[in-house]
PDB file of C-alpha atoms and ligand atoms in Angstrom:
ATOM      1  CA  UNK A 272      78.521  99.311 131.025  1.00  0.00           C
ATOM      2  CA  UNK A 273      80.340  97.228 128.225  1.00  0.00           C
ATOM      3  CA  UNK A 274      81.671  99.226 125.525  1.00  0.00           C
ATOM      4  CA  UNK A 275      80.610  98.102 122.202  1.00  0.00           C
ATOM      5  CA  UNK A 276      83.555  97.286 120.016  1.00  0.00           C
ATOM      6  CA  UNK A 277      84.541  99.023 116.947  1.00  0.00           C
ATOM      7  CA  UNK A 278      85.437  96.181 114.367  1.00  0.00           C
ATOM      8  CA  UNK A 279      87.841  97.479 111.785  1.00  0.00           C
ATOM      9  CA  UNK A 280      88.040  94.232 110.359  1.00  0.00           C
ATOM     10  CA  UNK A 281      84.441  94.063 109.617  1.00  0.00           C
ATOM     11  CA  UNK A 282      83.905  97.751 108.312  1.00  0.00           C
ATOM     12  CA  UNK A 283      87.116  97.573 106.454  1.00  0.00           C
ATOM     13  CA  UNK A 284      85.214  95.016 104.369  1.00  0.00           C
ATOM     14  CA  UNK A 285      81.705  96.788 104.155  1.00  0.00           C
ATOM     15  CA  UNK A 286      83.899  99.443 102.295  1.00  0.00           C
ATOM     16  CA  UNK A 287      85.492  96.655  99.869  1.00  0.00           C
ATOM     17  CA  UNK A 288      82.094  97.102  97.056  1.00  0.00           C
ATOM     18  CA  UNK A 289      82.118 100.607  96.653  1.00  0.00           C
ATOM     19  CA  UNK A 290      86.017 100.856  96.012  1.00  0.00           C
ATOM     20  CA  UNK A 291      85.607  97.677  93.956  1.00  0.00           C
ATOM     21  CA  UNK A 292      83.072  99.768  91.784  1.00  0.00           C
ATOM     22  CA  UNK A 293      85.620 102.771  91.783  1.00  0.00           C
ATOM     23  CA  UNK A 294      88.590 100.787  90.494  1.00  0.00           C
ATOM     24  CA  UNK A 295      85.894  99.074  87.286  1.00  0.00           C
ATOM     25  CA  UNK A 296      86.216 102.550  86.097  1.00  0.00           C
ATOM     26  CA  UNK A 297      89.475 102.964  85.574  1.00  0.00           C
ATOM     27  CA  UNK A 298      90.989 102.786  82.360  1.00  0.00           C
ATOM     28  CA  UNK A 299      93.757 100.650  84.002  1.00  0.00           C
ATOM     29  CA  UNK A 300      94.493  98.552  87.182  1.00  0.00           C
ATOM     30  CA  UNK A 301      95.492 100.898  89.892  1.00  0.00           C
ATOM     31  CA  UNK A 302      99.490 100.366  90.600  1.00  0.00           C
ATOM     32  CA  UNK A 303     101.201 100.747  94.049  1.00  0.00           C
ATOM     33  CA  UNK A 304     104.803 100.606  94.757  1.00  0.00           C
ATOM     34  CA  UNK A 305     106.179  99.497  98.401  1.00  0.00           C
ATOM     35  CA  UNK A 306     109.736 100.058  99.104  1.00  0.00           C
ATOM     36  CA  UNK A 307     110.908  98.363 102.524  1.00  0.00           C
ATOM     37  CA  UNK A 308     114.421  99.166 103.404  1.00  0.00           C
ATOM     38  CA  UNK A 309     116.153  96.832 106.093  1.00  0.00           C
ATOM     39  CA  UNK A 310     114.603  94.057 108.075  1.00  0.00           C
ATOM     40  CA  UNK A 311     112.535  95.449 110.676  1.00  0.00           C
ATOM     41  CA  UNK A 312     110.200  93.066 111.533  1.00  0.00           C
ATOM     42  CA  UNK A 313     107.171  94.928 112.333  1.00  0.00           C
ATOM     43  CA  UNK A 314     107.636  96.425 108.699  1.00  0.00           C
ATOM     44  CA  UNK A 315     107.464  92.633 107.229  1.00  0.00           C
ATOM     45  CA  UNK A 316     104.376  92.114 108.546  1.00  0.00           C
ATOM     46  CA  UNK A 317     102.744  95.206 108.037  1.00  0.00           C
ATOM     47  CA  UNK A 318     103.937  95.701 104.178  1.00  0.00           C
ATOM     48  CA  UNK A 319     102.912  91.634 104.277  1.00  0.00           C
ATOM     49  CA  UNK A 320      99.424  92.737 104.614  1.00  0.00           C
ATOM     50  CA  UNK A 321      99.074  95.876 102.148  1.00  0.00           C
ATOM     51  CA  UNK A 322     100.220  93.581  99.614  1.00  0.00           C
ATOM     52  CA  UNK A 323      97.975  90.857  99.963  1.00  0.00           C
ATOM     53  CA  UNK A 324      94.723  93.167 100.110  1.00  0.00           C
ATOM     54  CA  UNK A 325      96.400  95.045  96.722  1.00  0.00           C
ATOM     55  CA  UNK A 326      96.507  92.273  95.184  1.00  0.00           C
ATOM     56  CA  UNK A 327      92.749  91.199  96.194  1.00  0.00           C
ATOM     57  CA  UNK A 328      91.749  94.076  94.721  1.00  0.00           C
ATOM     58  CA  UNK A 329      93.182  93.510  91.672  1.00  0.00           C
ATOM     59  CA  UNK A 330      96.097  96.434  91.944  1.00  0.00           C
ATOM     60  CA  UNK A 331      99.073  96.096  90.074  1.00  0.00           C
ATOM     61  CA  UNK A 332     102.480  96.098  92.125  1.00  0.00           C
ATOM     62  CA  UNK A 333     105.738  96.471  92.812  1.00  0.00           C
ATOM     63  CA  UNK A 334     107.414  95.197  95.838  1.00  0.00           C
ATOM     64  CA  UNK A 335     110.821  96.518  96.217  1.00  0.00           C
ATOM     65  CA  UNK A 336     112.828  95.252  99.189  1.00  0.00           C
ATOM     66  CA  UNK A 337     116.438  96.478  99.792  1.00  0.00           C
ATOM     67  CA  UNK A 338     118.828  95.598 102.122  1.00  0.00           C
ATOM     68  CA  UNK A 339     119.451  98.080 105.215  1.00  0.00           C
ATOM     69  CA  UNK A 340     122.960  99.411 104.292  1.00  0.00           C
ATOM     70  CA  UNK A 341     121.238 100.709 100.862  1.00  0.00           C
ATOM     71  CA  UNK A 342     122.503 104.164 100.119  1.00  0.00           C
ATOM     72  CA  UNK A 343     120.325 107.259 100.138  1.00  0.00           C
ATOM     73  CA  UNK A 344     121.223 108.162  96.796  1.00  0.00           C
ATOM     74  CA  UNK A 345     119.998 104.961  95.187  1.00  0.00           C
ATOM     75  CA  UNK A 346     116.696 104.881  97.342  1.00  0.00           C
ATOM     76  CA  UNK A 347     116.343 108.343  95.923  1.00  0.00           C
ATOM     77  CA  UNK A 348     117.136 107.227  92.279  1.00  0.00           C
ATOM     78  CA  UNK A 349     114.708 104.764  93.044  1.00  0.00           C
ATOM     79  CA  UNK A 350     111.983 107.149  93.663  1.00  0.00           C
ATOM     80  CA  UNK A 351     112.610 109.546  91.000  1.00  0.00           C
ATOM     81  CA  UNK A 352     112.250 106.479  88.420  1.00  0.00           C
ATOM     82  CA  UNK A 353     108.815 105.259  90.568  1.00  0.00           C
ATOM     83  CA  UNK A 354     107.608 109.028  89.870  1.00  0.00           C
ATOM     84  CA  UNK A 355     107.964 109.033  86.199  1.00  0.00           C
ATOM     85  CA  UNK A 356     106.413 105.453  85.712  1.00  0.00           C
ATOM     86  CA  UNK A 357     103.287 105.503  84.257  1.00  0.00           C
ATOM     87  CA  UNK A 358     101.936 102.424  85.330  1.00  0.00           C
ATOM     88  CA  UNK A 359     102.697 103.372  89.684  1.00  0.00           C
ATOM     89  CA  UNK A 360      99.485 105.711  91.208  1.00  0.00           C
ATOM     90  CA  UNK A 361     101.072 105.340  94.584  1.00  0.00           C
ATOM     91  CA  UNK A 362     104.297 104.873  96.043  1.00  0.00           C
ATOM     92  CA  UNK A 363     104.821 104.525  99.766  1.00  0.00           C
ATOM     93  CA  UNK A 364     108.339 103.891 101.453  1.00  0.00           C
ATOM     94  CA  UNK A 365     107.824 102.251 104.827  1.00  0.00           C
ATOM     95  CA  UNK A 366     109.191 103.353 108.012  1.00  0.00           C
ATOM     96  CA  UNK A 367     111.180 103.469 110.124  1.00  0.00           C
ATOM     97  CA  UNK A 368     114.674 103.803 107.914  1.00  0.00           C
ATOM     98  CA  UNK A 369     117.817 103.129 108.584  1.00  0.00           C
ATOM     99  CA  UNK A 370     119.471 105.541 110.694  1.00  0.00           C
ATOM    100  CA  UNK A 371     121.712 106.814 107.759  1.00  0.00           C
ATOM    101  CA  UNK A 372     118.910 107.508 105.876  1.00  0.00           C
ATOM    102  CA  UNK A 373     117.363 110.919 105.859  1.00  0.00           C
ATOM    103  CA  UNK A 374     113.983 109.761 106.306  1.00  0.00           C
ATOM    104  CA  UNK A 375     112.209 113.299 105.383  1.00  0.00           C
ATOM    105  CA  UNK A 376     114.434 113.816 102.460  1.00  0.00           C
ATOM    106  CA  UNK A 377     112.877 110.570 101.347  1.00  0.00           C
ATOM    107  CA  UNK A 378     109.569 111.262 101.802  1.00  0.00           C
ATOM    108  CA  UNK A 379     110.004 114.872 100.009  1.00  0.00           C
ATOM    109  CA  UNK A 380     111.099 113.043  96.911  1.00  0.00           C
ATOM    110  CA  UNK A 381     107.770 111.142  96.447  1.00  0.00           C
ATOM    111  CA  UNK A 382     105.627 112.812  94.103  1.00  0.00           C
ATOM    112  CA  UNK A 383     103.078 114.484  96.075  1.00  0.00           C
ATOM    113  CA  UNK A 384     100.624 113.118  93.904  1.00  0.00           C
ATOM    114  CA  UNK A 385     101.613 109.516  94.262  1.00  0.00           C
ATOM    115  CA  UNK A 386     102.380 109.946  97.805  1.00  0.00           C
ATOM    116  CA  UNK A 387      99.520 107.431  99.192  1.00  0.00           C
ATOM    117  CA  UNK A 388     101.008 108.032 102.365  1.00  0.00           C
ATOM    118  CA  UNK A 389     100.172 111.438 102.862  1.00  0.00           C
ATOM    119  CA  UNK A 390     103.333 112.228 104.501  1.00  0.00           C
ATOM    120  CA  UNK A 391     104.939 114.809 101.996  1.00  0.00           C
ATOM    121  CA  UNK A 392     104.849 118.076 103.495  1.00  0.00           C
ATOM    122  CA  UNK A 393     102.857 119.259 100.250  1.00  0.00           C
ATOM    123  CA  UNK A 394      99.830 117.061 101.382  1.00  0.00           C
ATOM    124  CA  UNK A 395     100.515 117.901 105.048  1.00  0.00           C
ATOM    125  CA  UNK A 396      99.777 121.381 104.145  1.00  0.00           C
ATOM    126  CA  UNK A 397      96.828 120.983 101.989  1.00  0.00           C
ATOM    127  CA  UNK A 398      95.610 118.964 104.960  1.00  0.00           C
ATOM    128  CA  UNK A 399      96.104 121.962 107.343  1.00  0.00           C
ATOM    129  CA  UNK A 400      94.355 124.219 104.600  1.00  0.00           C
ATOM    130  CA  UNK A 401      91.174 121.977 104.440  1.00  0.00           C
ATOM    131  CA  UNK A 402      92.293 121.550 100.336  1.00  0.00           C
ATOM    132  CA  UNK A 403      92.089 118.516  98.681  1.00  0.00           C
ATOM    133  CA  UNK A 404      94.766 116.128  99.788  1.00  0.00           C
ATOM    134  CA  UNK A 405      96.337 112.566 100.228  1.00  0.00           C
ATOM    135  CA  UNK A 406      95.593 112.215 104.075  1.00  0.00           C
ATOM    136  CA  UNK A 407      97.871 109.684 106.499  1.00  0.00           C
ATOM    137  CA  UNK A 408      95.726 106.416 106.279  1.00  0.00           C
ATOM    138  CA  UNK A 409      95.826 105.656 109.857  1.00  0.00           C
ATOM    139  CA  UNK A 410      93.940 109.018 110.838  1.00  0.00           C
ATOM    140  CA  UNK A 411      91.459 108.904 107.539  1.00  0.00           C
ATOM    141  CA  UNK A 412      90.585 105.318 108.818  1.00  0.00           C
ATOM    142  CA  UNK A 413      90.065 106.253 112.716  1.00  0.00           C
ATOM    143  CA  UNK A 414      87.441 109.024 110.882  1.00  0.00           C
ATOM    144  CA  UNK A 415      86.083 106.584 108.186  1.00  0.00           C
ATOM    145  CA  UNK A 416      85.618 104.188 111.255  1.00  0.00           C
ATOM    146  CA  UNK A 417      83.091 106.394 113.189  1.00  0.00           C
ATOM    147  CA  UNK A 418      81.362 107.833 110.236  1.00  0.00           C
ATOM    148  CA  UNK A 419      80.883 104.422 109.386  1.00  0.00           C
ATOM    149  CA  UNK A 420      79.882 103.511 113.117  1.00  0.00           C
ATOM    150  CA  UNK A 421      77.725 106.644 112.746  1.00  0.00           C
ATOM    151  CA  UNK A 422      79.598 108.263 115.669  1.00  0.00           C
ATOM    152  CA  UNK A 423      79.364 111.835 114.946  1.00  0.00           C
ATOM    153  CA  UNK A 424      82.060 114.325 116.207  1.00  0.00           C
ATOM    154  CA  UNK A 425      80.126 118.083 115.810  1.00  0.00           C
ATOM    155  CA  UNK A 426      80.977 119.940 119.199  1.00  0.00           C
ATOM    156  CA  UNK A 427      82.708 116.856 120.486  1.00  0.00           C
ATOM    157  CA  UNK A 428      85.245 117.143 123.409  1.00  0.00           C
ATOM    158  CA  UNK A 429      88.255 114.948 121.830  1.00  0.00           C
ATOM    159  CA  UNK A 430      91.368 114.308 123.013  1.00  0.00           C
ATOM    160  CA  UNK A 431      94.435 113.067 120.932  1.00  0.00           C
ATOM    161  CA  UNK A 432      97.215 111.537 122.769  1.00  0.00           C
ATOM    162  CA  UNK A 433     100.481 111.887 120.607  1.00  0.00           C
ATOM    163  CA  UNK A 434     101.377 114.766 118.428  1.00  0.00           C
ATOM    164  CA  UNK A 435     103.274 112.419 115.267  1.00  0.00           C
ATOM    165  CA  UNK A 436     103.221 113.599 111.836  1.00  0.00           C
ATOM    166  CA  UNK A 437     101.822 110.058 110.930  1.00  0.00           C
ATOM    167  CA  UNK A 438      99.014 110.118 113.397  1.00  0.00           C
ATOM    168  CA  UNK A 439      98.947 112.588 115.992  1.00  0.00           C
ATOM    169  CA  UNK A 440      98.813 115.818 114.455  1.00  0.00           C
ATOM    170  CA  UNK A 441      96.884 115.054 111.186  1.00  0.00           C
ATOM    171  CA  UNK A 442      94.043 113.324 113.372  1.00  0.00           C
ATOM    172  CA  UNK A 443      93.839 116.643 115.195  1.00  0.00           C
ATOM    173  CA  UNK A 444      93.597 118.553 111.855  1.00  0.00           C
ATOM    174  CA  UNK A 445      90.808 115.811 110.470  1.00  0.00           C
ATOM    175  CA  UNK A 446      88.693 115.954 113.460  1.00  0.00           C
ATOM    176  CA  UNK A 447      88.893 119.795 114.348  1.00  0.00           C
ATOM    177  CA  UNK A 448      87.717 119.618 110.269  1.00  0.00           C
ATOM    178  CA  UNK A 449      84.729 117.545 111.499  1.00  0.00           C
ATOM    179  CA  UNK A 450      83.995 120.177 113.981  1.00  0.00           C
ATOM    180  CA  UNK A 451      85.362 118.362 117.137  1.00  0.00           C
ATOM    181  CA  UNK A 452      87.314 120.614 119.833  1.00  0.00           C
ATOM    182  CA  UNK A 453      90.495 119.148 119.674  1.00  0.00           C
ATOM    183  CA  UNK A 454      92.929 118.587 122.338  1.00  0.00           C
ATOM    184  CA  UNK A 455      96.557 118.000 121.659  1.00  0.00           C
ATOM    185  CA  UNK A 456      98.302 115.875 125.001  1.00  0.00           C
ATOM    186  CA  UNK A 457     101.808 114.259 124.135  1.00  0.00           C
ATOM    187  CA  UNK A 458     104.868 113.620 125.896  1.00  0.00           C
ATOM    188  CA  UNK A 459     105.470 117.203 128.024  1.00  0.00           C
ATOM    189  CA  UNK A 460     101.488 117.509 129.077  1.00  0.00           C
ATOM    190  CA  UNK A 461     101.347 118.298 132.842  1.00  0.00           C
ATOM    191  CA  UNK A 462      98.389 116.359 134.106  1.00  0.00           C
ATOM    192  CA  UNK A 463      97.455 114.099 131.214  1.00  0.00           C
ATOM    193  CA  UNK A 464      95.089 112.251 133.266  1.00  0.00           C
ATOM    194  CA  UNK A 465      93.069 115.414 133.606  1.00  0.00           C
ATOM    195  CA  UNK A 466      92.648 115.421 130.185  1.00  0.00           C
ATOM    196  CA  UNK A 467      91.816 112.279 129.182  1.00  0.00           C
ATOM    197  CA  UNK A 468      89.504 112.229 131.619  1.00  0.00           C
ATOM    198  CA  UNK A 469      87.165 115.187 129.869  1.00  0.00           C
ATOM    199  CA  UNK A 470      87.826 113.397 126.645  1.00  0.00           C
ATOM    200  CA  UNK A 471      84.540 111.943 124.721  1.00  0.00           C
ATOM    201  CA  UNK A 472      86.176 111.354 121.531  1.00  0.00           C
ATOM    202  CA  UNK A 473      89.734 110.016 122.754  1.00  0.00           C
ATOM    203  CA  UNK A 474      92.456 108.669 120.345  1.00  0.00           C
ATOM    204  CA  UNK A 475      95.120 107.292 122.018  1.00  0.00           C
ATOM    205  CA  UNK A 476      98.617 107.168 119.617  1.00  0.00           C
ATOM    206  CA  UNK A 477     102.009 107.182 122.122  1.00  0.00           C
ATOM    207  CA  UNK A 478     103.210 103.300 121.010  1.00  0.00           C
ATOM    208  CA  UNK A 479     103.693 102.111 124.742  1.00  0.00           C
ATOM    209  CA  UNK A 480     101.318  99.182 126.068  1.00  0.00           C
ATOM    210  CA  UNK A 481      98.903 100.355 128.030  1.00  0.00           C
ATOM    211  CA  UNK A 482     100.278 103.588 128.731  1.00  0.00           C
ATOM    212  CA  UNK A 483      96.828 105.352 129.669  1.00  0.00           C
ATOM    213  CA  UNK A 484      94.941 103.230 132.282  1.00  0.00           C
ATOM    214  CA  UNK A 485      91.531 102.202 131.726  1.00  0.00           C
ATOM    215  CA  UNK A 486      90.504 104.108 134.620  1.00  0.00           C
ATOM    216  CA  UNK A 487      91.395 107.481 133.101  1.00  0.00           C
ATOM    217  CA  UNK A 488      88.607 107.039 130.636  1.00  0.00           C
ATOM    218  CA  UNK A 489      85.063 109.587 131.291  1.00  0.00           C
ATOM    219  CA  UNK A 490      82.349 107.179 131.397  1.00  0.00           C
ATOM    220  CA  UNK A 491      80.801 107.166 128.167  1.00  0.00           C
ATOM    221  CA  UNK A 492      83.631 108.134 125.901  1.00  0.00           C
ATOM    222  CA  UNK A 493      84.262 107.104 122.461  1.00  0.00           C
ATOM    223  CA  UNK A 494      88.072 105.117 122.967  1.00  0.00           C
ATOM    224  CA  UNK A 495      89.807 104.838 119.442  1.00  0.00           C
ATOM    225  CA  UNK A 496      93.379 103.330 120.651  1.00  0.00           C
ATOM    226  CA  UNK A 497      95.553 103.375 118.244  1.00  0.00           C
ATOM    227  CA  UNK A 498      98.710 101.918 119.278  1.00  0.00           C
ATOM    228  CA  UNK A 499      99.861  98.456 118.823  1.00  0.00           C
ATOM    229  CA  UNK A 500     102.185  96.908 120.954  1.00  0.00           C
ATOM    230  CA  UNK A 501     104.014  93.391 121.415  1.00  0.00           C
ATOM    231  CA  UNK A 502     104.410  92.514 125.118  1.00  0.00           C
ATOM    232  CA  UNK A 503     107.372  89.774 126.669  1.00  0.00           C
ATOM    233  CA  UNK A 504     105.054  87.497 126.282  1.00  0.00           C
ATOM    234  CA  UNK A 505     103.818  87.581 122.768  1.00  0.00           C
ATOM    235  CA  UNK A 506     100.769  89.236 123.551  1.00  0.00           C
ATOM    236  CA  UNK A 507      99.632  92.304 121.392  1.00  0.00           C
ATOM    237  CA  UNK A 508      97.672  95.163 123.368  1.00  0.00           C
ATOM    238  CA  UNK A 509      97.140  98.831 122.568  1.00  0.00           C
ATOM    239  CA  UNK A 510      98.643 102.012 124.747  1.00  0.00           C
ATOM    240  CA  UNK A 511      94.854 102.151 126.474  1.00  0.00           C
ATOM    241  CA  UNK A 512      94.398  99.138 129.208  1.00  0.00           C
ATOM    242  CA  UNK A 513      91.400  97.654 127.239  1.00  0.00           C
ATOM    243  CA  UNK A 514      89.574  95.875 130.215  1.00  0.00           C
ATOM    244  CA  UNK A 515      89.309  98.604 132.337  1.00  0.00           C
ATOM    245  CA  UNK A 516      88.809 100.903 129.283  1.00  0.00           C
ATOM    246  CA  UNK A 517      85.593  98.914 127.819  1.00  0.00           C
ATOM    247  CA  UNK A 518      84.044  98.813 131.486  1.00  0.00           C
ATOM    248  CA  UNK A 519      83.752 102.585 131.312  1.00  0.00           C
ATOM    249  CA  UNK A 520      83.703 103.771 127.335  1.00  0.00           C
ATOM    250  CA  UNK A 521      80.711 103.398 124.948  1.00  0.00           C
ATOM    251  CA  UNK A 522      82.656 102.232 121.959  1.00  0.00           C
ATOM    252  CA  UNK A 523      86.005 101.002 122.163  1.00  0.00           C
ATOM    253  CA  UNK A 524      88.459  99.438 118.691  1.00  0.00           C
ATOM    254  CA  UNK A 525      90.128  96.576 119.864  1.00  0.00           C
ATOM    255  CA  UNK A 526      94.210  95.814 119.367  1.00  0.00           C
ATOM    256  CA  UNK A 527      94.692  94.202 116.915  1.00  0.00           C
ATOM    257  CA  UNK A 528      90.990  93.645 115.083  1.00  0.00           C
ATOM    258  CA  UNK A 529      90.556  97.792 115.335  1.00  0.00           C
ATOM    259  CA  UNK A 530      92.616 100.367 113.574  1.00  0.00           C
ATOM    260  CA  UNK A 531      95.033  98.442 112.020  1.00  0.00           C
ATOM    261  CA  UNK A 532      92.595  96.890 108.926  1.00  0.00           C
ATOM    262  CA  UNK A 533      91.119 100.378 108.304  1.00  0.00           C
ATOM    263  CA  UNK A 534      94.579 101.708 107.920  1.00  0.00           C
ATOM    264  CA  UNK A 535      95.106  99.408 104.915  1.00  0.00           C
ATOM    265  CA  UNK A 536      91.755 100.243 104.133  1.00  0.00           C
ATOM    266  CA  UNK A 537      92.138 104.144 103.526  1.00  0.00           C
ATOM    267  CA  UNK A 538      96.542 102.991 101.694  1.00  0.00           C
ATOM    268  CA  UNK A 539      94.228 101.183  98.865  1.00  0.00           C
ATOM    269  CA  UNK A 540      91.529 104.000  98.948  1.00  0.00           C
ATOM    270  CA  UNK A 541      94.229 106.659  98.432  1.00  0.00           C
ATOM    271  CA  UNK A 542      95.846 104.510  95.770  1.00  0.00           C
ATOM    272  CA  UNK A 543      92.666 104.060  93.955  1.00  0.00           C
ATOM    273  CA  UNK A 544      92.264 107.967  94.382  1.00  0.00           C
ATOM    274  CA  UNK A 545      95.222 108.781  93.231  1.00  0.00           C
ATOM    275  CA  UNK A 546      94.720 106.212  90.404  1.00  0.00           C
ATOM    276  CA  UNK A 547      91.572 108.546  89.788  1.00  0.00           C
ATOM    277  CA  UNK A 548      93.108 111.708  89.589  1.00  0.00           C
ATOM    278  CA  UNK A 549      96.376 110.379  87.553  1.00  0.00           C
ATOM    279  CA  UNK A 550      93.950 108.348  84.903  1.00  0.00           C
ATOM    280  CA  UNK A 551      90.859 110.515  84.569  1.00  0.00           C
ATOM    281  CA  UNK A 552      87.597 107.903  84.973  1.00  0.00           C
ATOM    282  CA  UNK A 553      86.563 105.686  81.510  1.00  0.00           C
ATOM    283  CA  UNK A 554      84.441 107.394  79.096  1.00  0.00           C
TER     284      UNK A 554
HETATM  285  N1  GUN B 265     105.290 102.854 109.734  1.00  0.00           N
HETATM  286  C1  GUN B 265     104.347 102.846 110.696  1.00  0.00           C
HETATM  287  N2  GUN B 265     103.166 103.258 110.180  1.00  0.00           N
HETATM  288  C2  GUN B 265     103.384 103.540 108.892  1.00  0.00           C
HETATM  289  C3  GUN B 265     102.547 103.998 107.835  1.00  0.00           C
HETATM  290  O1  GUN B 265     101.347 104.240 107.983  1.00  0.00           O
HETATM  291  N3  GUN B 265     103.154 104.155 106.639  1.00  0.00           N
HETATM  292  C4  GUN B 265     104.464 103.905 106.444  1.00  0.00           C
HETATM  293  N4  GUN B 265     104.963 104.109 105.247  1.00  0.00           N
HETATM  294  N5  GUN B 265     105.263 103.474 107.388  1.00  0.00           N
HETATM  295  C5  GUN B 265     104.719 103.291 108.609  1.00  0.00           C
END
């Protein structure tokens, strides 16, 4: 068996029309703030990317980029005057932080309604609720990605492998929601490979290169692997060992070309929701 691959890439764009035809309602363009503290390079790239599809799409933006000795107090200040600007539907601060900054006193300061993110405990708990939310855009994506794939999850044996607030927990929460029984393995689980190995849905977010060998994977199983990870020799790969991994699953995302579009996919979804909610729709 060859697993068929799950192209993020390509779905990400089959989704472009519709949000196209949700932002020509708006009374105004939808605006997104980035702020990017320091110089991590992963960052660069990543907030290099969210910028160039916001501005495809017609958003309006602000890029703020500060240098990594920038006091908490001023990011703060920052935030408070991104929260009572009109014109800003989203505001997302990327991560990591400095060490000196207080990274969840940050993220508590973002309005949860502009928090695009999803990462302010206020959305975190209307998440666990099943209420209306802003959900993490890496999770909403992995679930946008199989609807779209027309995987369905009802009664589904899935298996997430990390237990992050960005990824780990809230994919639990999203597909327990879409009636999946949900299994949370991280760090301390005795016998991972046992369960991996009963997964059929398994998502795969640890950030270590092919931390969870191919084959671990139960023939047949739907392998969503989130991680993405730069190796000595320039090489990117995932934390699943894809060739291995794609002789055994059904469907498999590949690194990069997998998660990674959708996630900027769902950032200018939530914006343009937000946008929605903030605005109220034309006429
Ligand atoms: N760093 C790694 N992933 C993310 C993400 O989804 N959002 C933000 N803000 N920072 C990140």
């Amino acid at each position: 068996m060859s697993a068929r691959l799950l192209d993020g890439r390509e779905i990400a764009r089959s989704l472009a029309p519709a949000l196209r035809a949700r932002i020509a309602k708006l009374t105004r363009p939808p605006g997104l703030a980035v702020i990017r503290v320091g110089e991590d390079p992963a960052s660069e790239v990543y907030v290099g990317k969210k910028h160039e599809r916001a501005a495809r799409l017609g958003f309006h933006q602000q890029s703020l980029h500060l240098p990594a000795e920038t006091p908490e107090a001023h990011l703060l200040q920052l935030i408070a005057s991104l929260n009572d600007d009109d014109l800003i539907d989203g505001i997302l601060v990327q991560l990591p932080l400095p060490p000196h900054v207080d990274a969840a006193r940050v993220l508590a300061a973002i309005d949860p309604a502009k928090d695009v993110d999803g990462f302010h405990v206020v959305n975190s708990g209307r998440l666990a609720r099943g209420l209306p939310s802003l959900v993490p855009c890496t999770p909403l994506g992995v679930l946008r990605m199989l609807e779209v794939a027309g995987l369905p999850l009802r009664g589904l044996e899935a298996v997430v492998v990390g237990r992050s607030n960005i990824v780990g927990r809230p994919m639990a929460m999203l597909l327990e929601q879409a009636d999946a029984t949900v299994t949370v393995a991280h760090s301390r689980t005795r016998d991972l490979q046992a369960h991996v190995g009963r997964a059929e849905l398994l998502v795969v977010a640890i950030g270590r290169a092919e931390a969870i060998p191919g084959a671990w994977v139960r023939p047949g199983a739907i392998v969503i692997d989130v991680g993405v990870n730069r190796l000595a020799d320039g090489r990117l790969v995932g934390d699943v060992e894809a060739g291995p991994a794609q002789e055994r699953a059904t469907a498999l995302t590949p690194v990069p070309g997998g998660v990674g579009p959708m996630t900027i996919a769902m950032l200018m979804e939530n914006t343009v929701t937000s946008a929605e909610r903030r605005q109220g729709p034309r006429s």
